[in-house]
Coordinates of C-alpha atoms in Angstrom, one line a residue:
Chain A
X1 CA 122.4 129.1 85.9
X2 CA 124.0 125.8 86.2
X3 CA 124.4 125.9 90.0
X4 CA 120.8 127.1 90.7
X5 CA 117.8 125.3 91.5
X6 CA 115.7 128.2 91.1
X7 CA 116.6 131.4 89.0
X8 CA 114.2 134.1 88.9
X9 CA 114.7 137.5 87.0
X10 CA 112.8 140.6 87.0
X11 CA 109.6 138.5 87.3
X12 CA 106.5 140.5 87.5
X13 CA 102.7 139.3 88.0
X14 CA 99.7 141.7 87.9
X15 CA 96.4 140.8 88.9
X16 CA 93.9 143.4 87.5
X17 CA 95.1 146.7 89.4
X18 CA 97.3 144.8 91.8
X19 CA 101.0 144.3 91.3
X20 CA 101.8 141.1 93.2
X21 CA 105.3 140.8 92.0
X22 CA 107.4 144.2 90.7
X23 CA 110.7 142.7 89.1
X24 CA 111.4 140.1 91.8
X25 CA 114.9 138.6 91.2
X26 CA 116.8 136.1 93.2
X27 CA 118.5 132.7 93.0
X28 CA 118.4 129.6 95.1
X29 CA 121.6 127.3 94.7
X30 CA 121.1 123.4 94.4
X31 CA 121.4 121.6 97.7
X32 CA 120.6 124.7 99.9
X33 CA 117.8 125.0 102.4
X34 CA 116.4 128.4 101.7
X35 CA 113.9 130.5 103.6
X36 CA 111.5 132.7 101.7
X37 CA 110.5 135.5 104.1
X38 CA 108.0 138.5 103.7
X39 CA 105.0 140.0 105.2
X40 CA 101.5 138.9 104.4
X41 CA 100.8 140.0 100.7
X42 CA 104.5 140.4 99.9
X43 CA 104.2 137.9 96.9
X44 CA 105.5 134.8 98.5
X45 CA 102.6 132.4 97.5
X46 CA 102.3 134.2 93.9
X47 CA 106.1 133.3 93.4
X48 CA 105.4 129.6 94.2
X49 CA 102.5 129.5 92.0
X50 CA 104.7 131.0 89.1
X51 CA 107.4 128.6 89.7
X52 CA 104.8 125.6 89.5
X53 CA 103.2 127.0 86.3
X54 CA 99.9 127.4 88.3
X55 CA 100.0 131.2 87.0
X56 CA 102.0 133.1 84.4
X57 CA 104.2 135.9 85.1
X58 CA 103.4 139.3 83.3
X59 CA 106.9 140.0 82.8
X60 CA 110.3 138.7 83.5
X61 CA 111.5 135.1 83.5
X62 CA 112.0 132.3 85.9
X63 CA 113.8 128.8 85.7
X64 CA 113.9 125.8 87.7
X65 CA 116.9 123.5 86.9
X66 CA 117.3 125.5 83.9
X67 CA 113.7 125.0 82.5
X68 CA 111.5 127.8 81.7
X69 CA 108.5 128.1 84.1
X70 CA 106.5 129.7 81.9
X71 CA 106.3 126.9 79.2
X72 CA 103.7 124.3 79.5
X73 CA 105.8 121.4 78.4
X74 CA 108.7 122.5 80.5
X75 CA 106.3 123.2 83.6
X76 CA 105.2 119.4 83.4
X77 CA 109.0 118.4 83.2
X78 CA 109.6 120.9 86.4
X79 CA 106.9 119.3 88.4
X80 CA 108.3 115.9 87.8
X81 CA 111.4 117.2 89.9
X82 CA 109.6 119.3 92.2
X83 CA 107.3 118.7 94.9
X84 CA 105.1 121.2 96.5
X85 CA 103.3 121.5 99.8
X86 CA 100.5 124.4 99.7
X87 CA 99.6 126.6 102.7
X88 CA 96.2 125.2 103.0
X89 CA 97.5 121.6 103.2
X90 CA 94.2 120.4 101.4
X91 CA 94.1 117.1 99.8
X92 CA 91.2 115.0 98.6
X93 CA 88.8 114.8 101.6
X94 CA 87.0 111.7 100.3
X95 CA 90.2 109.5 100.1
X96 CA 92.0 107.6 102.6
X97 CA 95.8 108.1 103.4
X98 CA 96.4 105.0 101.4
X99 CA 94.5 106.2 98.1
X100 CA 96.1 109.7 98.5
X101 CA 99.6 107.9 98.5
X102 CA 98.6 105.5 95.4
X103 CA 97.4 108.5 93.6
X104 CA 100.7 110.4 94.2
X105 CA 102.8 107.2 93.6
X106 CA 101.2 106.5 90.2
X107 CA 101.5 110.3 89.1
X108 CA 105.0 110.6 90.2
X109 CA 107.7 108.6 87.9
X110 CA 110.4 109.0 90.7
X111 CA 108.4 108.0 93.5
X112 CA 110.7 106.4 96.1
X113 CA 108.9 103.4 97.8
X114 CA 111.6 103.4 100.4
X115 CA 111.0 106.9 101.5
X116 CA 107.2 106.3 101.5
X117 CA 107.6 103.4 104.1
X118 CA 110.1 105.6 106.3
X119 CA 107.8 108.6 106.5
X120 CA 104.6 106.4 106.9
X121 CA 106.3 104.9 109.8
X122 CA 107.9 108.2 111.2
X123 CA 104.9 110.1 110.9
X124 CA 102.7 107.3 112.3
X125 CA 100.1 107.9 109.7
X126 CA 97.2 105.0 109.5
X127 CA 96.7 103.9 105.9
X128 CA 93.1 103.4 106.3
X129 CA 92.3 106.6 107.6
X130 CA 89.9 109.0 105.9
X131 CA 91.9 112.3 104.9
X132 CA 88.9 114.3 106.1
X133 CA 89.4 112.9 109.5
X134 CA 92.7 113.9 109.9
X135 CA 94.0 116.3 112.4
X136 CA 95.7 119.5 111.2
X137 CA 99.1 117.8 112.3
X138 CA 98.4 114.7 110.6
X139 CA 97.3 116.4 107.5
X140 CA 100.5 118.3 107.4
X141 CA 102.4 115.1 108.0
X142 CA 100.7 113.3 105.0
X143 CA 101.3 116.5 102.9
X144 CA 105.2 116.1 103.8
X145 CA 105.0 112.4 103.1
X146 CA 103.6 112.9 99.6
X147 CA 106.3 115.5 99.0
X148 CA 109.2 113.9 100.4
X149 CA 108.6 110.5 98.8
X150 CA 108.2 111.9 95.2
X151 CA 112.2 111.7 94.9
X152 CA 112.0 115.4 93.9
X153 CA 115.2 117.3 93.6
X154 CA 113.6 120.5 94.8
X155 CA 110.7 121.0 97.5
X156 CA 108.7 124.2 97.6
X157 CA 106.9 124.6 100.9
X158 CA 104.5 127.2 101.7
X159 CA 104.1 127.5 105.4
X160 CA 104.7 123.9 106.1
X161 CA 104.6 124.3 109.9
X162 CA 101.9 126.6 110.3
X163 CA 99.2 126.0 113.0
X164 CA 101.1 122.8 114.2
X165 CA 102.1 122.3 117.9
X166 CA 105.7 122.4 119.1
X167 CA 106.2 118.6 118.9
X168 CA 104.9 118.1 115.3
X169 CA 106.7 121.4 114.4
X170 CA 110.0 120.0 115.5
X171 CA 109.4 116.8 113.8
X172 CA 108.7 118.3 110.5
X173 CA 111.8 120.6 110.7
X174 CA 113.9 117.6 111.5
X175 CA 112.5 115.6 108.7
X176 CA 113.2 118.6 106.4
X177 CA 116.9 118.8 107.5
X178 CA 117.4 115.2 107.3
X179 CA 115.7 114.9 103.7
X180 CA 118.2 117.8 102.4
X181 CA 121.1 116.0 104.0
X182 CA 120.4 112.6 102.8
X183 CA 119.0 113.1 99.3
X184 CA 121.0 115.9 98.2
X185 CA 117.8 117.9 97.3
X186 CA 117.0 121.7 97.6
X187 CA 114.4 123.1 99.8
X188 CA 112.7 126.6 99.3
X189 CA 110.5 127.4 102.2
X190 CA 108.1 130.1 102.7
X191 CA 107.5 130.9 106.3
X192 CA 106.5 133.4 108.7
X193 CA 108.3 131.6 111.5
X194 CA 111.7 133.5 111.6
X195 CA 113.0 131.4 114.5
X196 CA 112.4 128.3 112.4
X197 CA 114.2 129.5 109.2
X198 CA 117.0 130.7 111.3
X199 CA 117.2 127.2 112.7
X200 CA 117.3 125.1 109.6
X201 CA 117.9 127.4 106.8
X202 CA 121.4 128.2 105.4
X203 CA 120.1 131.0 103.2
X204 CA 117.4 133.4 103.0
X205 CA 115.3 135.5 100.5
X206 CA 113.5 138.5 102.0
X207 CA 110.9 140.1 99.8
X208 CA 108.4 142.9 100.3
X209 CA 106.0 144.4 98.0
X210 CA 106.9 142.1 95.2
X211 CA 110.5 142.8 95.2
X212 CA 113.7 141.0 96.7
X213 CA 115.0 143.1 99.5
X214 CA 117.8 140.8 100.4
X215 CA 119.2 137.3 99.7
X216 CA 122.3 135.5 100.7
X217 CA 123.7 133.1 103.3
X218 CA 122.2 133.3 106.5
X219 CA 125.9 133.2 108.3
X220 CA 127.0 136.0 106.0
X221 CA 124.0 137.9 106.8
X222 CA 124.0 137.6 110.5
X223 CA 127.9 138.4 110.3
X224 CA 127.3 141.5 108.2
X225 CA 124.6 142.8 110.6
X226 CA 125.3 144.3 114.3
X227 CA 123.4 146.3 116.7
X228 CA 125.6 149.3 117.9
X229 CA 124.6 150.9 120.9
X230 CA 126.5 154.4 121.8
X231 CA 125.8 156.6 124.8
X232 CA 126.9 160.2 124.6
X233 CA 127.3 163.2 127.2
X234 CA 124.9 165.0 125.2
X235 CA 122.2 163.9 122.7
X236 CA 123.9 163.7 119.4
X237 CA 122.5 165.1 116.1
X238 CA 120.2 162.3 114.2
X239 CA 121.8 162.8 110.7
X240 CA 125.4 162.3 111.8
X241 CA 125.3 158.7 110.7
X242 CA 126.0 157.1 107.5
X243 CA 125.6 153.4 106.5
X244 CA 123.2 153.0 109.4
X245 CA 120.1 150.8 108.4
X246 CA 118.0 151.9 111.4
X247 CA 118.4 154.2 114.1
X248 CA 116.6 154.7 117.6
X249 CA 117.7 157.5 119.7
X250 CA 116.5 157.7 123.3
X251 CA 117.9 160.7 125.3
X252 CA 121.7 160.3 124.8
X253 CA 121.7 156.8 123.8
X254 CA 121.4 155.7 120.1
X255 CA 120.9 152.1 119.0
X256 CA 121.7 151.5 115.5
X257 CA 121.3 148.5 113.1
X258 CA 124.5 148.6 110.9
X259 CA 125.3 146.6 107.8
X260 CA 128.8 146.4 106.6
X261 CA 130.1 149.6 107.9
X262 CA 130.3 148.5 111.6
X263 CA 133.9 149.7 112.2
X264 CA 133.3 153.1 110.6
X265 CA 130.1 153.9 112.6
X266 CA 132.1 152.6 116.0
X267 CA 134.9 155.0 114.9
X268 CA 132.3 157.7 114.3
X269 CA 130.8 157.1 117.7
X270 CA 134.2 157.6 119.4
X271 CA 135.1 160.5 117.5
X272 CA 131.8 162.0 119.0
X273 CA 133.1 161.4 122.4
X274 CA 130.6 158.4 123.2
X275 CA 131.2 157.6 126.6
X276 CA 130.3 153.7 125.9
X277 CA 130.0 152.0 122.5
X278 CA 128.6 148.3 122.6
X279 CA 128.4 146.2 119.4
X280 CA 125.9 143.1 119.4
X281 CA 125.2 140.5 117.1
X282 CA 121.7 140.6 115.9
X283 CA 118.8 138.1 115.0
X284 CA 117.2 137.3 111.6
X285 CA 114.0 138.7 113.3
X286 CA 115.8 142.2 113.9
X287 CA 117.1 142.3 110.3
X288 CA 113.7 141.1 108.8
X289 CA 111.9 143.6 110.7
X290 CA 114.1 146.4 109.9
X291 CA 113.9 145.5 106.2
X292 CA 110.2 145.2 105.8
X293 CA 109.5 148.2 108.2
X294 CA 107.3 150.8 106.3
X295 CA 109.6 154.0 105.2
X296 CA 107.3 156.5 107.2
X297 CA 108.0 154.5 110.5
X298 CA 111.8 154.7 109.8
X299 CA 114.0 157.0 112.1
Chain B
X1 CA 95.8 104.8 84.5
X2 CA 96.7 107.4 87.2
X3 CA 94.4 109.9 86.0
X4 CA 91.7 107.3 85.8
X5 CA 92.2 106.2 89.2
X6 CA 92.2 109.8 90.6
X7 CA 89.2 110.6 88.6
X8 CA 87.3 107.9 89.8
X9 CA 88.0 108.5 93.3
X10 CA 86.7 111.9 93.0
X11 CA 83.7 111.3 90.8
X12 CA 82.6 107.9 91.9
X13 CA 79.9 109.1 94.6
X14 CA 78.5 111.7 92.2
X15 CA 78.3 109.2 89.4
X16 CA 76.6 106.5 91.6
X17 CA 74.3 109.1 92.7
X18 CA 73.6 110.1 89.1
X19 CA 72.9 106.5 88.0
X20 CA 70.5 105.9 91.0
X21 CA 68.6 109.0 89.9
X22 CA 68.7 107.8 86.3
X23 CA 67.4 104.2 87.2
X24 CA 64.7 105.8 89.3
X25 CA 63.4 107.6 86.3
X26 CA 64.0 105.0 83.9
X27 CA 61.8 102.4 86.0
X28 CA 59.3 105.0 86.5
X29 CA 59.1 105.7 82.8
X30 CA 58.9 102.0 82.2
X31 CA 55.8 101.6 84.3
X32 CA 54.1 104.5 82.9
X33 CA 54.7 103.4 79.6
X34 CA 53.7 99.8 80.0
X35 CA 50.6 100.9 81.6
X36 CA 49.8 103.5 78.5
X37 CA 47.1 101.8 76.5
X38 CA 47.5 104.1 73.4
X39 CA 50.9 103.2 73.2
X40 CA 50.4 99.6 72.7
X41 CA 48.9 100.1 69.4
X42 CA 51.5 102.2 67.8
X43 CA 55.1 101.1 67.7
X44 CA 56.4 104.2 66.1
X45 CA 54.6 106.6 68.8
X46 CA 55.9 104.5 71.6
X47 CA 59.4 104.5 70.5
X48 CA 59.2 108.2 69.8
X49 CA 57.8 108.8 73.1
X50 CA 60.2 106.8 75.0
X51 CA 63.2 108.3 73.1
X52 CA 62.1 111.8 73.8
X53 CA 61.8 111.4 77.2
X54 CA 64.9 109.5 77.3
X55 CA 66.8 112.3 75.3
X56 CA 65.8 115.2 77.7
X57 CA 66.7 113.2 80.8
X58 CA 69.9 112.1 79.3
X59 CA 70.7 115.6 78.3
X60 CA 69.8 116.9 81.7
X61 CA 71.9 114.2 83.6
X62 CA 74.7 114.6 81.4
X63 CA 74.9 118.5 81.8
X64 CA 74.7 117.9 85.7
X65 CA 77.2 115.3 85.7
X66 CA 79.4 117.4 83.9
X67 CA 78.8 120.4 85.8
X68 CA 78.8 118.9 89.5
X69 CA 80.8 115.7 89.1
X70 CA 83.6 115.8 86.7
X71 CA 85.3 118.9 86.6
X72 CA 84.8 120.9 89.8
X73 CA 88.1 120.7 91.2
X74 CA 90.1 122.1 88.3
X75 CA 87.8 124.3 86.4
X76 CA 86.0 126.8 88.8
X77 CA 85.8 130.2 87.7
X78 CA 88.9 132.3 89.2
X79 CA 86.5 134.5 90.8
X80 CA 85.0 131.7 92.9
X81 CA 86.5 130.2 96.0
X82 CA 89.2 127.9 94.8
X83 CA 88.5 124.3 95.6
X84 CA 90.6 123.3 98.4
X85 CA 93.0 120.7 96.9
X86 CA 93.3 122.1 93.3
X87 CA 96.9 123.2 94.3
X88 CA 97.7 119.6 95.1
X89 CA 96.3 118.4 91.8
X90 CA 98.0 121.3 89.8
X91 CA 101.4 120.5 91.4
X92 CA 101.2 116.8 90.0
X93 CA 103.5 116.4 87.0
X94 CA 100.6 116.1 84.6
X95 CA 99.4 118.7 82.0
X96 CA 96.1 120.4 82.5
X97 CA 94.8 119.2 79.2
X98 CA 95.3 115.8 80.6
X99 CA 93.8 116.2 83.8
X100 CA 90.8 118.0 82.0
X101 CA 90.4 115.2 79.5
X102 CA 90.8 112.3 81.8
X103 CA 88.0 113.7 84.1
X104 CA 85.9 114.4 80.9
X105 CA 86.2 110.9 79.5
X106 CA 85.2 109.5 82.8
X107 CA 82.2 111.7 82.9
X108 CA 81.3 110.7 79.5
X109 CA 81.8 106.9 80.2
X110 CA 79.0 107.6 82.9
X111 CA 76.8 109.2 80.6
X112 CA 77.3 106.4 78.2
X113 CA 76.5 103.9 81.2
X114 CA 73.3 105.6 81.7
X115 CA 72.3 105.2 78.1
X116 CA 73.3 101.5 78.2
X117 CA 71.0 100.9 81.0
X118 CA 68.3 102.4 79.3
X119 CA 68.9 100.6 76.2
X120 CA 69.1 97.3 77.9
X121 CA 65.4 97.9 79.3
X122 CA 64.1 98.9 75.9
X123 CA 63.5 95.3 74.7
X124 CA 61.6 94.5 77.8
X125 CA 59.6 97.5 77.3
X126 CA 59.0 96.9 73.8
X127 CA 58.0 93.4 74.5
X128 CA 55.1 94.7 76.7
X129 CA 54.0 97.1 74.0
X130 CA 53.2 96.3 70.4
X131 CA 56.1 94.5 69.6
X132 CA 59.9 95.1 69.1
X133 CA 61.2 98.0 66.8
X134 CA 63.4 96.9 63.9
X135 CA 67.1 97.0 64.6
X136 CA 67.5 100.0 62.2
X137 CA 65.0 102.2 64.1
X138 CA 66.7 101.3 67.5
X139 CA 70.2 102.1 66.3
X140 CA 68.9 105.1 64.9
X141 CA 67.4 106.2 68.1
X142 CA 70.6 105.4 69.8
X143 CA 72.6 107.4 67.6
X144 CA 70.8 110.5 67.8
X145 CA 70.5 110.2 71.7
X146 CA 74.4 109.7 71.8
X147 CA 74.7 112.9 69.7
X148 CA 72.3 114.7 71.9
X149 CA 74.0 113.7 75.0
X150 CA 77.3 114.5 73.8
X151 CA 76.1 118.1 73.0
X152 CA 74.7 118.6 76.5
X153 CA 77.7 117.1 78.3
X154 CA 80.2 119.1 76.4
X155 CA 78.1 122.1 76.9
X156 CA 78.2 121.2 80.7
X157 CA 82.0 120.8 80.6
X158 CA 82.4 124.3 78.9
X159 CA 80.1 125.7 81.6
X160 CA 82.5 124.3 84.6
X161 CA 85.0 126.3 82.9
X162 CA 83.2 129.6 82.6
X163 CA 81.2 129.5 85.8
X164 CA 81.4 129.0 89.5
X165 CA 79.7 126.0 90.8
X166 CA 76.7 127.9 92.1
X167 CA 76.3 130.1 88.8
X168 CA 76.6 126.9 86.9
X169 CA 73.8 125.1 89.0
X170 CA 71.5 128.2 88.1
X171 CA 72.6 128.1 84.3
X172 CA 71.7 124.3 83.9
X173 CA 68.5 124.8 86.2
X174 CA 67.5 127.6 84.1
X175 CA 68.1 125.9 80.9
X176 CA 66.3 122.9 82.1
X177 CA 63.3 125.2 83.1
X178 CA 63.2 127.3 80.0
X179 CA 63.3 123.9 78.0
X180 CA 60.6 122.4 80.1
X181 CA 58.4 125.5 79.6
X182 CA 59.3 125.6 75.9
X183 CA 58.4 122.1 75.5
X184 CA 55.0 122.4 77.3
X185 CA 54.0 125.3 75.2
X186 CA 55.2 123.5 72.1
X187 CA 57.6 126.2 71.0
X188 CA 58.4 125.2 67.4
X189 CA 62.2 125.3 67.2
X190 CA 62.5 123.8 70.6
X191 CA 60.1 120.9 69.6
X192 CA 61.9 120.4 66.1
X193 CA 65.2 120.3 67.8
X194 CA 64.0 117.6 70.6
X195 CA 62.2 115.5 67.6
X196 CA 65.7 115.6 65.9
X197 CA 67.8 114.9 68.9
X198 CA 65.6 112.2 70.1
X199 CA 65.5 110.5 66.5
X200 CA 61.7 110.7 66.5
X201 CA 62.1 112.7 63.2
X202 CA 64.0 109.8 61.8
X203 CA 61.9 107.3 63.2
X204 CA 58.6 108.6 61.6
X205 CA 60.0 110.0 58.3
X206 CA 63.1 107.7 57.8
X207 CA 65.1 110.8 56.9
X208 CA 68.4 111.5 58.6
X209 CA 69.4 115.2 58.9
X210 CA 73.0 115.0 58.3
X211 CA 73.4 118.7 58.6
X212 CA 71.7 118.6 61.7
X213 CA 74.0 115.7 63.1
X214 CA 77.1 117.6 61.7
X215 CA 76.1 120.8 63.6
X216 CA 75.7 118.9 66.8
X217 CA 79.1 117.1 66.4
X218 CA 80.7 120.4 65.5
X219 CA 79.2 122.2 68.5
X220 CA 80.2 119.4 70.9
X221 CA 84.0 119.5 69.6
X222 CA 83.8 123.5 69.9
X223 CA 82.7 123.2 73.3
X224 CA 85.3 120.6 74.6
X225 CA 87.9 122.7 72.5
X226 CA 86.9 125.9 74.3
X227 CA 87.0 124.2 77.6
X228 CA 90.6 122.7 77.1
X229 CA 91.5 126.2 75.9
X230 CA 90.0 127.9 78.9
X231 CA 91.7 125.4 81.5
X232 CA 95.2 125.7 79.8
X233 CA 94.8 129.6 80.1
X234 CA 93.5 129.7 83.6
X235 CA 95.4 131.0 86.4
X236 CA 95.0 129.6 89.8

């Protein structure tokens, strides 16, 4: 637990008849920039709310920097060290940028005036502007300013780049990378933008139906997965492949997503007298799509 | 200080609108009483009438202020649409109890401000009637009104935790309507309550119902306690 910023064990959350989380377990090491991936309704936002004490787990336990997330007093201490940007990005519409900063500054004991000035300048926000008059991009910038200036050791971000144009999106991503590098903080980033996660994160957690399907270093993950394409003189039997995560067969060609058993699968293809065997790296998107694909659509 | 600033920024418009409405009602009432020839001959009757109206208005404004101006961003029913910025609020390193009580306190100060404005007007009003009432009568009226306002206000606070904005508006409106009809029909229990809460009973008989006061205070405390517990247990 010592090396973990977030430590979640068998976390479950039920809303009436709906099971939002079903024994979710994962850990996020301190100093990492971790992507939190999943389909809509997979349980990402619920997990973030549980981590922040906005909702309570039905079962299981969770810790942030060793503090229990389901104890009110510890939750307040957690929020002293944790900043959050919600998916909606909504702030108080009747305030100005300056007033929002004042409220956050006064509420957060670790507020960093130097970071406030830095991001106010970087994001080109006008202090006197009404929050209700901010564009989507500027609202996101203000949210990030409020989160980054808190001097937090952990940032929980729910879809931070949703709805942003390419320029602002890039600006936000760079700000996050820079923050982790200079402030030695941890970022846990929920997103549907796989290419962004691939661009900035060093680690990912993929969940589906309230369970973690995969977690680990992004480089290890990508190094472990390969696309193997083999062409045969005749169509091979479909059930002759072990250790294959996904298989698509088109005539005499078989395309397989393989995890950890690449050499075995290649050897098996050659033993079946494949005329060509090609091994290619895969993207995070390919891995993700395969993992969260419904069972009944699998080959 | 943090929470006071935050609460003030959030509720100031509603509070100002409430005060304007209150000032309008007060001034209107002042002129109607000044022109009421019957009131000029009977100080007790005048004070009683003034305080009854004052109490009813104060209770209504207190409940409305609690319902619409103080807690809306934190206490909406889970089934209602979540207020947009509630997640930002809840992510601040402040306990829910502190958030709730800071807003409740600010709203209570708003109710108190309304009372002070009215009290400031009373000497002027009485000067145009039969004469100023004794300090004892005036303090009695103030005490009863304070208790009555606290009761309505704490009920409004609890209502914000149990109902959505829309439902709470209906509840307050219905309570006001039923109360108005009951008063118009001179429904016994309601009249007795109003006479007690406004201090009219005290002014006419000189008797203080300590049990009544204790019940009102206990009810107010239970409403606030229930509201805090509800907020602490709420899931967002």
